[in-house]
Each structure stands twice: as C-alpha cells, then as structure tokens.
Coordinates of C-alpha atoms and ligand atoms in Angstrom, one line a residue:
X8 CA 44.2 -2.8 -10.9
X9 CA 43.5 -0.5 -13.8
X10 CA 44.7 3.1 -13.5
X11 CA 41.1 4.1 -14.3
X12 CA 39.7 2.3 -11.2
X13 CA 37.8 4.2 -8.5
X14 CA 40.3 4.9 -5.7
X15 CA 37.9 6.6 -3.2
X16 CA 34.2 6.4 -2.6
X17 CA 32.5 9.0 -0.5
X18 CA 29.1 8.2 1.0
X19 CA 27.1 11.3 2.1
X20 CA 24.8 10.4 5.0
X21 CA 24.8 7.9 7.8
X22 CA 21.1 6.9 8.0
X23 CA 19.9 3.4 7.1
X24 CA 20.8 4.0 3.4
X25 CA 24.3 5.3 4.2
X26 CA 25.3 2.4 6.3
X27 CA 23.5 -0.2 4.1
X28 CA 25.6 1.2 1.3
X29 CA 28.9 1.3 3.3
X30 CA 28.7 -2.3 4.6
X31 CA 28.7 -4.2 1.3
X32 CA 31.1 -1.7 -0.4
X33 CA 33.5 -2.3 2.5
X34 CA 33.1 -6.0 2.1
X35 CA 33.7 -5.9 -1.6
X36 CA 36.1 -3.1 -2.1
X37 CA 37.9 -2.0 1.1
X38 CA 41.1 -3.8 0.0
X39 CA 41.4 -1.8 -3.3
X40 CA 39.6 1.4 -2.5
X41 CA 39.1 3.8 0.3
X42 CA 35.5 4.2 1.6
X43 CA 34.5 7.2 3.6
X44 CA 31.2 8.2 5.1
X45 CA 30.3 11.7 6.1
X46 CA 27.4 12.3 8.5
X47 CA 26.1 15.1 10.7
X48 CA 24.7 14.4 14.1
X49 CA 23.3 18.0 14.0
X50 CA 21.0 17.0 11.2
X51 CA 20.3 13.4 12.4
X52 CA 18.5 10.7 10.5
X53 CA 14.8 10.2 9.7
X54 CA 14.8 7.6 12.5
X55 CA 11.9 5.5 11.2
X56 CA 11.9 2.4 9.0
X57 CA 11.4 -0.6 11.1
X58 CA 9.6 -3.2 9.0
X59 CA 11.2 -5.0 6.1
X60 CA 10.7 -7.6 3.3
X61 CA 12.3 -11.1 3.3
X62 CA 15.0 -9.8 0.9
X63 CA 16.7 -8.2 3.9
X64 CA 17.7 -11.7 5.0
X65 CA 19.7 -12.2 1.8
X66 CA 21.3 -8.8 2.2
X67 CA 22.4 -9.7 5.7
X68 CA 23.5 -13.2 4.6
X69 CA 25.7 -11.7 1.8
X70 CA 27.4 -9.7 4.5
X71 CA 28.0 -12.8 6.6
X72 CA 25.8 -11.5 9.4
X73 CA 24.9 -14.0 12.1
X74 CA 21.1 -13.9 12.4
X75 CA 20.8 -14.5 16.1
X76 CA 23.4 -11.8 16.9
X77 CA 21.7 -9.3 14.5
X78 CA 18.2 -10.0 16.0
X79 CA 19.5 -9.6 19.5
X80 CA 21.4 -6.4 18.9
X81 CA 18.7 -4.6 16.9
X82 CA 15.8 -5.7 19.3
X83 CA 14.3 -7.4 16.2
X84 CA 11.3 -9.6 15.9
X85 CA 10.2 -11.8 13.0
X86 CA 7.7 -10.7 10.4
X87 CA 5.6 -13.1 8.4
X88 CA 3.6 -10.5 6.6
X89 CA 1.1 -7.7 7.2
X90 CA -2.4 -7.9 8.7
X91 CA -4.6 -5.3 7.1
X92 CA -7.6 -4.1 9.1
X93 CA -10.5 -2.0 7.8
X94 CA -9.0 -1.5 4.3
X95 CA -11.7 -3.1 2.1
X96 CA -14.4 -1.8 4.4
X97 CA -14.7 -1.1 8.1
X98 CA -14.5 -4.5 9.8
X99 CA -12.6 -6.1 6.9
X100 CA -9.5 -8.1 7.9
X101 CA -7.0 -9.9 5.7
X102 CA -3.4 -11.1 5.8
X103 CA -0.7 -10.5 3.2
X104 CA 1.8 -13.2 4.0
X105 CA 5.3 -13.9 2.7
X106 CA 4.8 -17.0 0.6
X107 CA 2.2 -18.6 -1.6
X108 CA -0.9 -20.8 -1.3
X109 CA 0.9 -23.9 -2.6
X110 CA 2.8 -24.9 -5.6
X111 CA 1.3 -24.3 -9.1
X112 CA -0.7 -27.0 -10.7
X113 CA -0.4 -27.3 -14.5
X114 CA 1.2 -23.9 -14.6
X115 CA -1.6 -22.2 -12.8
X116 CA -1.1 -20.7 -9.3
X117 CA -2.8 -22.6 -6.5
X118 CA -5.1 -19.7 -5.7
X119 CA -6.8 -20.0 -9.0
X120 CA -8.0 -23.5 -8.1
X121 CA -9.2 -22.3 -4.7
X122 CA -11.2 -19.6 -6.5
X123 CA -12.9 -22.2 -8.8
X124 CA -13.7 -24.6 -6.0
X125 CA -15.0 -22.0 -3.7
X126 CA -17.7 -21.2 -6.2
X127 CA -18.9 -24.8 -6.2
X128 CA -18.3 -25.7 -2.6
X129 CA -19.7 -22.9 -0.4
X130 CA -18.1 -24.2 2.7
X131 CA -14.5 -24.1 1.4
X132 CA -12.4 -22.6 4.2
X133 CA -10.7 -19.2 3.5
X134 CA -7.7 -19.3 1.1
X135 CA -5.6 -18.0 4.0
X136 CA -5.7 -21.5 5.4
X137 CA -3.5 -22.6 2.5
X138 CA -0.9 -20.0 3.4
X139 CA 1.7 -21.2 5.9
X140 CA 2.7 -17.6 6.7
X141 CA -0.9 -16.5 7.4
X142 CA -1.6 -19.6 9.5
X143 CA 1.5 -19.1 11.6
X144 CA 0.8 -15.5 12.0
X145 CA -2.9 -16.1 13.0
X146 CA -1.7 -18.5 15.8
X147 CA 1.2 -16.2 16.8
X148 CA 3.8 -18.9 16.1
X149 CA 7.2 -18.7 14.5
X150 CA 10.1 -20.8 13.5
X151 CA 12.4 -20.6 10.5
X152 CA 12.1 -23.3 7.8
X153 CA 14.0 -26.4 8.7
X154 CA 14.6 -29.9 7.4
X155 CA 12.2 -31.7 9.6
X156 CA 9.2 -29.6 8.4
X157 CA 7.1 -31.4 5.7
X158 CA 8.1 -30.1 2.3
X159 CA 4.6 -28.7 1.7
X160 CA 5.3 -26.1 4.3
X161 CA 8.3 -24.7 2.4
X162 CA 6.2 -22.0 0.9
X163 CA 6.7 -19.3 3.5
X164 CA 9.4 -16.7 4.1
X165 CA 10.0 -14.1 6.7
X166 CA 11.5 -10.7 7.3
X167 CA 12.2 -8.7 10.4
X168 CA 11.0 -5.7 12.4
X169 CA 13.9 -3.9 14.0
X170 CA 15.0 -0.7 15.6
X171 CA 16.2 1.4 12.7
X172 CA 18.8 3.3 14.8
X173 CA 20.2 0.0 16.1
X174 CA 20.3 -1.5 12.6
X175 CA 22.3 1.5 11.2
X176 CA 24.6 1.2 14.3
X177 CA 25.1 -2.5 13.7
X178 CA 26.1 -1.9 10.0
X179 CA 28.2 1.0 11.1
X180 CA 30.3 -1.2 13.4
X181 CA 30.5 -3.8 10.6
X182 CA 31.6 -1.3 8.0
X183 CA 34.1 0.4 10.3
X184 CA 35.6 -2.9 11.3
X185 CA 36.2 -3.5 7.5
X186 CA 38.0 -0.2 7.0
X187 CA 35.3 2.4 6.3
X188 CA 36.3 5.8 7.7
X189 CA 33.5 7.8 9.3
X190 CA 33.7 11.6 9.3
X191 CA 31.4 13.7 11.5
X192 CA 30.8 17.0 9.9
X193 CA 28.3 19.3 8.1
X194 CA 28.6 19.5 4.4
X195 CA 28.3 23.1 3.3
X196 CA 29.3 22.9 -0.4
X197 CA 30.6 20.9 -3.3
X198 CA 33.5 21.3 -5.7
X199 CA 33.0 20.2 -9.3
X200 CA 35.4 19.7 -12.2
X201 CA 35.0 22.8 -14.4
X202 CA 34.6 20.7 -17.6
X203 CA 33.1 17.4 -16.8
X204 CA 30.9 18.6 -14.0
X205 CA 31.9 15.6 -11.9
X206 CA 32.0 16.2 -8.2
X207 CA 35.6 16.3 -7.0
X208 CA 35.2 17.2 -3.3
X209 CA 32.8 18.0 -0.5
X210 CA 33.4 21.1 1.5
X211 CA 32.6 20.8 5.2
X212 CA 31.4 23.8 7.3
X213 CA 34.6 23.7 9.4
X214 CA 36.8 24.1 6.3
X215 CA 37.8 20.4 5.8
X216 CA 37.6 19.0 2.2
X217 CA 36.7 15.4 1.4
X218 CA 37.9 14.4 -2.0
X219 CA 36.6 11.4 -3.9
X220 CA 36.0 9.7 -7.3
X221 CA 32.5 8.4 -6.7
X222 CA 29.9 10.0 -4.4
X223 CA 26.9 8.1 -3.1
X224 CA 24.2 10.5 -2.0
X225 CA 22.4 9.0 1.0
X226 CA 21.5 12.4 2.4
X227 CA 17.8 11.6 2.9
X228 CA 14.9 13.7 1.7
X229 CA 17.1 16.7 1.0
X230 CA 19.0 14.9 -1.9
X231 CA 22.0 17.1 -1.2
X232 CA 23.9 16.0 -4.4
X233 CA 21.4 14.5 -6.7
X234 CA 19.0 17.5 -6.5
X235 CA 21.2 20.1 -4.8
X236 CA 24.0 19.8 -7.3
X237 CA 22.5 18.1 -10.3
X238 CA 18.8 19.1 -10.2
X239 CA 17.7 15.7 -11.3
X240 CA 14.0 16.7 -11.1
X241 CA 11.2 15.0 -9.2
X242 CA 8.2 13.0 -10.4
X243 CA 5.5 13.9 -7.9
X244 CA 3.0 11.0 -7.5
X245 CA 0.9 12.5 -4.8
X246 CA -2.2 12.7 -7.0
X247 CA -2.2 8.8 -6.9
X248 CA -0.8 8.4 -3.4
X249 CA -2.1 11.4 -1.6
X250 CA -0.7 10.8 1.9
X251 CA 2.0 13.4 2.6
X252 CA 2.4 13.4 6.4
X253 CA 3.2 11.0 9.2
X254 CA 3.5 11.0 13.0
X255 CA 5.5 8.2 14.7
X256 CA 5.7 7.3 18.3
X257 CA 6.9 4.2 20.2
X258 CA 4.9 2.7 23.1
X259 CA 5.6 0.2 25.8
X260 CA 5.8 -3.3 24.5
X261 CA 2.5 -5.2 24.3
X262 CA 1.7 -8.5 26.1
X263 CA 1.7 -10.4 22.9
X264 CA 4.6 -10.2 20.4
X265 CA 2.9 -10.7 17.1
X266 CA 5.1 -12.0 14.2
X267 CA 3.6 -9.5 11.8
X268 CA 3.0 -5.8 11.1
X269 CA -0.5 -4.4 11.5
X270 CA -1.9 -1.8 9.2
X271 CA -5.2 -0.3 10.0
X272 CA -7.0 2.0 7.6
X273 CA -8.2 5.3 9.1
X274 CA -10.5 8.0 7.7
X275 CA -7.6 10.0 6.1
X276 CA -4.8 7.4 5.9
X277 CA -3.7 4.4 8.0
X278 CA -1.7 3.5 11.1
X279 CA 1.0 1.0 11.6
X280 CA 1.9 -1.2 14.6
X281 CA 5.4 -2.8 14.6
X282 CA 6.3 -5.0 17.6
X283 CA 9.9 -5.0 18.6
X284 CA 11.4 -6.9 21.6
X285 CA 11.8 -3.8 23.8
X286 CA 8.9 -1.6 22.5
X287 CA 6.2 -1.3 19.9
X288 CA 6.6 1.2 17.0
X289 CA 3.5 3.1 15.9
X290 CA 2.8 5.6 13.3
X291 CA 0.0 7.3 11.4
X292 CA 0.4 8.1 7.7
X293 CA -2.2 10.6 6.4
X294 CA -3.0 13.3 4.0
X295 CA -3.1 16.7 5.6
X296 CA -5.7 17.9 3.0
X297 CA -8.3 15.6 4.6
X298 CA -7.4 15.9 8.3
X299 CA -5.5 18.1 10.7
X300 CA -2.2 17.2 12.4
X301 CA -4.0 17.5 15.8
X302 CA -6.7 15.0 14.7
X303 CA -4.1 12.7 13.2
X304 CA -2.2 12.7 16.5
X305 CA -5.4 11.8 18.4
X306 CA -6.0 8.9 16.1
X307 CA -2.5 7.7 16.7
X308 CA -2.6 8.0 20.5
X309 CA -6.0 6.4 20.7
X310 CA -4.8 3.3 18.9
X311 CA -1.7 2.7 21.1
X312 CA -1.8 -0.6 23.1
X313 CA 0.8 0.6 25.6
X314 CA 1.9 3.8 27.3
X315 CA 3.5 6.3 24.8
X316 CA 7.3 6.5 25.2
X317 CA 7.8 10.2 24.2
X318 CA 6.2 12.7 22.0
X319 CA 5.1 11.9 18.5
X320 CA 7.6 12.8 15.7
X321 CA 6.1 14.8 12.8
X322 CA 7.3 14.0 9.3
X323 CA 6.4 15.4 5.9
X324 CA 7.0 14.0 2.4
X325 CA 6.1 14.1 -1.2
X326 CA 5.6 10.7 -2.7
X327 CA 7.6 10.2 -5.9
X328 CA 11.1 9.8 -7.2
X329 CA 14.0 11.8 -8.5
X330 CA 14.0 11.4 -12.3
X331 CA 17.5 10.1 -12.2
X332 CA 19.4 8.3 -9.4
X333 CA 22.8 8.2 -11.1
X334 CA 24.2 11.4 -12.7
X335 CA 27.9 11.7 -13.6
X336 CA 29.8 10.4 -10.6
X337 CA 26.9 10.7 -8.1
X338 CA 24.6 7.8 -7.2
X339 CA 21.6 8.5 -5.0
X340 CA 20.4 5.7 -2.7
X341 CA 17.6 5.8 -0.1
X342 CA 15.3 8.7 0.5
X343 CA 17.5 10.9 -1.7
X344 CA 16.4 8.6 -4.6
X345 CA 12.7 8.7 -3.9
X346 CA 10.0 7.9 -1.4
X347 CA 6.9 5.6 -1.3
X348 CA 4.9 5.4 1.8
X349 CA 5.8 2.5 4.1
X350 CA 2.5 0.5 3.6
X351 CA 4.4 -2.5 2.2
X352 CA 7.8 -1.8 3.9
X353 CA 9.4 -1.3 0.5
X354 CA 12.0 1.5 1.1
X355 CA 14.7 -0.6 2.7
X356 CA 14.1 -3.2 0.0
X357 CA 14.7 -0.6 -2.6
X358 CA 17.9 0.4 -0.8
X359 CA 19.1 -3.2 -0.8
X360 CA 18.3 -3.6 -4.5
X361 CA 19.9 -0.3 -5.5
X362 CA 23.1 -1.2 -3.6
X363 CA 23.2 -4.5 -5.3
X364 CA 22.7 -2.8 -8.7
X365 CA 25.5 -0.4 -7.9
X366 CA 27.9 -3.3 -7.1
X367 CA 26.8 -5.1 -10.2
X368 CA 27.4 -2.0 -12.4
X369 CA 30.4 -0.7 -10.5
X370 CA 32.1 1.9 -12.7
X371 CA 35.6 3.1 -13.4
X372 CA 36.5 6.7 -12.6
X373 CA 35.0 7.8 -15.9
X374 CA 31.5 6.6 -14.8
X375 CA 30.4 5.6 -18.3
X376 CA 26.9 7.1 -18.9
X377 CA 25.7 3.8 -20.2
X378 CA 26.1 2.3 -16.7
X379 CA 24.3 5.2 -15.3
X380 CA 21.5 4.8 -17.8
X381 CA 21.1 1.1 -17.0
X382 CA 21.1 1.8 -13.3
X383 CA 18.5 4.5 -13.8
X384 CA 16.3 2.2 -15.9
X385 CA 16.3 -0.5 -13.3
X386 CA 15.6 1.9 -10.4
X387 CA 12.8 3.6 -12.4
X388 CA 11.1 0.3 -13.1
X389 CA 11.3 -0.9 -9.5
X390 CA 9.8 2.4 -8.2
X391 CA 7.1 2.2 -10.8
X392 CA 5.8 -1.3 -9.9
X393 CA 6.1 -0.8 -6.2
X394 CA 4.1 2.4 -6.6
X395 CA 1.4 0.5 -8.6
X396 CA 1.2 -2.1 -5.9
X397 CA 0.7 0.5 -3.1
X398 CA -1.9 2.4 -5.1
X399 CA -3.8 -0.8 -5.5
X400 CA -4.5 -0.9 -1.7
X401 CA -6.3 2.5 -1.9
X402 CA -7.9 2.2 -5.3
X403 CA -10.1 -0.9 -5.1
X404 CA -11.4 -0.4 -1.6
X405 CA -15.1 -0.3 -1.1
X406 CA -14.7 2.4 1.6
X407 CA -16.6 5.6 0.9
X408 CA -17.1 6.8 4.5
X409 CA -14.8 9.8 4.3
X410 CA -13.7 12.4 1.7
X411 CA -10.2 10.8 1.6
X412 CA -11.6 7.3 0.6
X413 CA -13.9 8.9 -1.9
X414 CA -11.0 10.7 -3.4
X415 CA -9.0 7.4 -3.6
X416 CA -11.9 5.6 -5.3
X417 CA -12.1 8.2 -8.0
X418 CA -8.4 9.2 -8.5
X419 CA -6.7 8.4 -11.8
X420 CA -4.3 5.5 -11.7
X421 CA -1.5 4.3 -14.1
X422 CA -2.6 2.2 -17.1
X423 CA -0.3 -0.6 -15.9
X424 CA -2.3 -0.9 -12.7
X425 CA -5.7 -0.4 -14.5
X426 CA -4.8 -3.5 -16.6
X427 CA -3.8 -5.5 -13.6
X428 CA -7.1 -4.8 -11.8
X429 CA -9.2 -5.5 -14.8
X430 CA -7.3 -8.6 -15.7
X431 CA -7.9 -10.0 -12.2
X432 CA -11.5 -8.8 -11.9
X433 CA -12.5 -10.5 -15.2
X434 CA -10.4 -13.6 -15.3
X435 CA -8.5 -14.2 -12.0
X436 CA -5.1 -13.9 -13.7
X437 CA -2.3 -11.6 -12.5
X438 CA 0.4 -10.1 -14.6
X439 CA 4.0 -9.8 -13.2
X440 CA 5.8 -6.8 -14.6
X441 CA 8.7 -7.0 -12.2
X442 CA 9.8 -10.6 -11.6
X443 CA 11.8 -9.5 -8.6
X444 CA 9.0 -7.5 -7.1
X445 CA 5.7 -8.6 -5.6
X446 CA 4.5 -12.1 -6.6
X447 CA 1.1 -13.2 -8.0
X448 CA 0.2 -14.5 -4.5
X449 CA 0.8 -11.0 -3.1
X450 CA -1.5 -9.4 -5.7
X451 CA -4.1 -12.1 -5.0
X452 CA -3.9 -11.5 -1.3
X453 CA -4.5 -7.8 -1.7
X454 CA -7.2 -8.0 -4.4
X455 CA -9.2 -10.7 -2.7
X456 CA -8.6 -9.2 0.7
X457 CA -10.1 -6.0 -0.5
X458 CA -13.1 -7.8 -2.0
X459 CA -12.3 -8.1 -5.7
X460 CA -13.6 -11.5 -6.8
X461 CA -12.9 -12.6 -10.4
X462 CA -16.0 -12.9 -12.6
X463 CA -14.9 -15.9 -14.6
X464 CA -13.1 -19.1 -14.0
X465 CA -10.2 -20.5 -15.8
X466 CA -11.6 -22.9 -18.5
X467 CA -8.7 -25.4 -18.0
X468 CA -9.5 -25.7 -14.3
X469 CA -13.2 -26.1 -15.1
X470 CA -12.4 -29.2 -17.0
X471 CA -10.5 -30.9 -14.2
X472 CA -11.5 -33.6 -11.7
X473 CA -12.7 -31.8 -8.6
X474 CA -12.5 -34.8 -6.3
X475 CA -8.7 -35.1 -6.8
X476 CA -8.3 -31.3 -6.3
X477 CA -10.4 -31.4 -3.1
X478 CA -8.4 -34.2 -1.7
X479 CA -5.1 -32.4 -2.6
X480 CA -6.2 -29.2 -0.9
X481 CA -7.6 -31.0 2.2
X482 CA -4.4 -32.8 2.8
X483 CA -2.3 -29.7 2.3
X484 CA -4.4 -27.8 4.8
X485 CA -4.1 -30.6 7.3
X486 CA -0.4 -30.7 7.0
X487 CA -0.1 -27.0 7.5
X488 CA -2.4 -27.1 10.5
X489 CA -0.3 -29.8 12.2
X490 CA 3.0 -28.2 11.3
X491 CA 1.9 -24.8 12.8
X492 CA 0.6 -26.5 15.9
X493 CA 4.0 -28.0 16.5
X494 CA 5.8 -24.6 16.3
X495 CA 6.7 -22.5 19.4
X496 CA 5.0 -19.2 20.0
X497 CA 6.9 -16.3 18.5
X498 CA 7.9 -14.8 21.8
X499 CA 9.1 -18.2 23.0
X500 CA 11.2 -18.7 19.9
X501 CA 12.8 -15.3 20.3
X502 CA 13.5 -15.8 24.0
X503 CA 15.1 -19.2 23.3
X504 CA 17.2 -18.3 20.3
X505 CA 17.8 -14.6 20.0
X506 CA 16.3 -12.7 22.9
X507 CA 17.8 -9.3 23.5
X508 CA 19.5 -9.0 26.9
Ligands
FAD9 P1 18.1 9.7 6.6 O1 17.8 8.7 7.6 O2 17.4 11.0 6.6 O3 19.7 9.9 6.6 C1 20.2 11.0 6.0 C2 21.7 11.2 6.4 O4 22.3 12.3 5.7 C3 21.8 11.5 7.9 O5 22.9 10.8 8.4 C4 22.2 13.0 7.8 O6 23.0 13.4 8.9 C5 23.0 13.1 6.5 N1 23.0 14.5 6.0 C6 22.1 15.1 5.3 N2 22.5 16.4 5.0 C7 23.8 16.5 5.4 C8 24.8 17.5 5.4 N3 24.5 18.7 4.9 N4 26.0 17.2 5.9 C9 26.2 16.0 6.5 N5 25.3 15.0 6.6 C10 24.1 15.2 6.0 N6 11.2 1.9 5.2 C11 11.0 0.6 5.3 O7 11.6 -0.2 4.6 N7 10.1 0.1 6.3 C12 9.4 0.9 7.0 O8 8.6 0.5 7.9 C13 9.5 2.3 6.9 N8 8.8 3.2 7.6 C14 8.8 4.5 7.3 C15 8.0 5.4 7.9 C16 8.0 6.8 7.6 C17 7.0 7.7 8.2 C18 9.0 7.3 6.7 C19 9.1 8.7 6.4 C20 9.9 6.4 6.1 C21 9.8 5.0 6.4 N9 10.6 4.1 5.8 C22 10.5 2.8 5.9 C23 11.7 4.6 4.9 C24 13.0 4.5 5.7 O9 12.9 5.2 6.9 C25 14.2 5.1 4.9 O10 14.2 4.5 3.7 C26 15.5 4.8 5.6 O11 15.5 5.2 6.9 C27 16.6 5.5 4.8 O12 16.8 6.8 5.1 P2 18.0 7.6 4.5 O13 19.2 6.9 5.1 O14 17.9 7.6 3.1 O15 17.9 9.0 5.1

C-alpha cells in the first residue's frame, strides 16, 4: 500500500446517503482503511425516499445482498414503473414503465413503428400494450424475468418501493458487520489544515474529535461541509421546477398491492402513492406560492386510501444543486449534493451513481483536483439531464386549470429540453444526452402520455411493408398478453417468495 493512500474515511450523516456510501466503501476498503460514520439521532434523517429505479438492484447485487432477505426486512414491494394520472389533462392516465416497447427494427426504436402504423390503422391498440412492464402493472401481476419466459418478454425491468428507515438500517447492519465504526454525536465544528484548507477533523459537541483523510458529506439538506465549510454555492432551479414543499404521511395498507407508484397531478403540484407490505406511503409535493400548507394537507388527506398512520410531516426544499460536490478532501453525496423532486424517484439513483463514481475515482490523500473535477463534471451532467426530464412532465402538459399549471406552461426551460421537445414534436425522434440516464422509451412514454404526437413520420419506415410489421406487432402483443396472464398477482408473488413476517 502506498504511503499516500487514504487511511481513514469519515462519513458525515447516517441517512440513506450515509449508509449507501458506507456499505460499498466497507466492502471495497475496510481491509486497508478505517471507515467511520458520524450521525446524530437528535437531528434525525429526512425519513422519506421510498421509490427507486431499477439501478438499485445492481447496487444491491454488487454488495452481495440477497433479494428475498432485503425485500422482507425493508417491507419492500416491487415497482414496474409509475402510473401518471391527470398530468396531460384532468382524466388523462398513462404509464411510464421500466423497459421498452420491443427491440429496435433497422436501428429505429419500436415505438416509431407504432407511431407510423397508428396513423394508418385507427384501431391500433395503445402502445402500452407492447410494454411488458405496463401490461404487468395494469393487471397487477409480477414476477422477475426467468428463463422460461419467451425471449420477447425480456424487455422489462423492475425496482423496489421500500421503507427508507429500514433500508438505511439494513445497510447499517451490513456496513457495521464489515468493520464500519458508527459514532453517535453532534458535529459542532471542523478543523482545517492552515495551508491546504483540507478538513483534518470534525469536532463533536461533547468535545470528541474525529480525524480523517477523506470526508464524505452526507449531512442532508444542510450540506454541513460542502456548503458550511467550503461554500460551494447553489444553482437554484426553482424557476423551472417551482415545487418547494412537501407533506408526507403513511396510511394503512390498501387491499390491492400495486406493483407501481402512482403520481397524481394536483392544482399546485402532485401527490404520490407508494405501496409497501406493511403500509402505504403518501405525499403531496407542491409550490407554496400557489396554495397554502393547510390546503395542501387537505388534498393529501382526501386522497388517502386507508386510515392515516400519524400526522403529516412538513418538508421544505429548494430545487437545484451545489455547484461542486467534491472540493479538496470533501465529497458530498445525497441531499447535501443537490435535490430534485421525487417525481421520477431519482435521488437514490443519483446517490448510487455518485458512490460508484467515488469508488471509480478513489483518491490518494492528496485528493488530486483533476479527480475532483472529473467527479464534479459527471455529477453536474447527471443532475442536468434528470432535471430536464422532470421539467418535461410539467412543461408540455395541456393543463391550464390553475395558476400553477399556467405558470408551468409559460416558464422558461433549458435549451437542451427545448430541443428534445421540438425534435420529438416534429419528427418522433428522441435525443439521448446521458446514455446512463432515461432511455428513448422513457421520453416517448412521457411525451406521448402527455399528448405530444409527432407531426411527421420517419421516411424510412414509410417505405416499409406494413403487412409484415403488423404481423410482427400482433404476435408480440399476443406473446406479452399470454406471458402476463401466466404470472402470479404481485401480492401472491411477495407472499410466496419474500413476504415480511
Ligand atoms: P438525511 O436523511 O437528511 O440524512 C442526513 C444525516 O446527517 C442524518 O443522519 C443526520 O443526523 C446527519 N447530520 C446532519 N447534521 C449533522 C450534525 N451536525 N452532526 C451529526 N450528524 C448530522 N428519493 C428517491 O430516490 N425516491 C423517493 O421516492 C424520494 N422521495 C422523496 C420525497 C421527499 C418529500 C423528499 C424531500 C425527498 C425524497 N427523496 C426520494 C430523496 C431521499 O429522501 C434522499 O435522497 C435520501 O433520503 C438521502 O437523504 P440524505 O441521507 O442525503 O439526508
């Protein structure tokens, strides 16, 4: 081991981000390096964050986590995507599923063929019928991919809904079993090297000192180190994503355990519904310039499909990101790096990705600024394109029934998103700026779901034999229908394989 190697990593914060950082660092580094996590029960965690993207499976897999054990212990359910209600207009309903609408044909995504044929054949069934994930979700069925399923049905993926507190606890046990030391205490100050400005130690309120070589700031919205010590600066995106408040409350579990999140647009924001095995998570994300907290609370309570389990929790946020996530020997991960509202469940995904990039660019004690620059470039791009994808949901809606929706229709948006919308509206094409981010099928689902229908068809598809295409699509749809019919109900699958005690 080089004498420049990091000998001690200090993680500040024990929320989802803190333990999601501690677990892989413990797995990779605990033999060569001490890993310590400091958290304060007095401050607590944000306590929300229950819906994920399929990448969480690969994160867990890399840790060697057994899926059934994890699902049981976090009261998790499976998630095939998000059902959007009332977003395009009141009464509108569409599904953003994990997966595509079939393999590409001649380098064009399958949805472009559907678009062309639906113009000629007015009785073409909805494109959702070519999405395995949407069809499974619509019939409330679930099972993971397996060898006996026809290969056509491969095109779906899944994520989880889980209890955020239980997930953090699960990873805490994992990390502690691999040598991570947990310190309970309130951080009251920081010591820095007088010349380099590197953080050398945390000072706890009770007088203890926690020294380290690398400090990972997972302190949540307060950004204790990245902002408190280094004043990274904050890009405020609330002009394009005006929601700045949320209320969250769990309710008794519903009769039906849906394998998807529901997002319902409201007059000044939207509400979520996340089914877990033991309860249902609910929340209302809204902009307080267009409604009051009291009214937002009423909307939330009226939408519950079970008895509320406690009082709603009020949260405030400013959408945006800290201009840098890595400064000197401090790396911010989680809410201390930035926040985008949970409309597409992207925060935990950004945590997974950032932890992966930290491992990939793991520094020596000198923390070369080039590594920090590269990490910052990657994180900035990820935030930017997730931001664009979320703005899209608000911007192209046809809703104009409240001041909030009229604001969204008229608000300025980034040029990158403007290009995306115009490209699709005119030609049906989608551009992918971030290959590890949302796919063309995701953009298609949202744009079409919200009512944006391309004006032109692809000339190459125009020149193709429609009979063959029709037969291809008909047989695909039949295979999907039969495969879904043979699957167990989501609740049945859970009870049989990973039901919580
Ligand atoms: P926190 O949970 O706030 O943890 C901060 C930690 O720092 C705590 O342990 C605290 O004790 C510690 N700390 C802070 N200051 C000190 C100090 N001075 N001394 C000692 N310790 C300190 N994400 C998703 O992916 N899916 C979702 O569905 C989703 N829904 C969300 C809904 C809402 C309304 C909000 C606001 C967020 C949502 N998120 C979601 C985001 C998700 O909740 C967070 O990304 C995730 O919980 C990570 O939080 P964190 O660990 O960064 O911060």
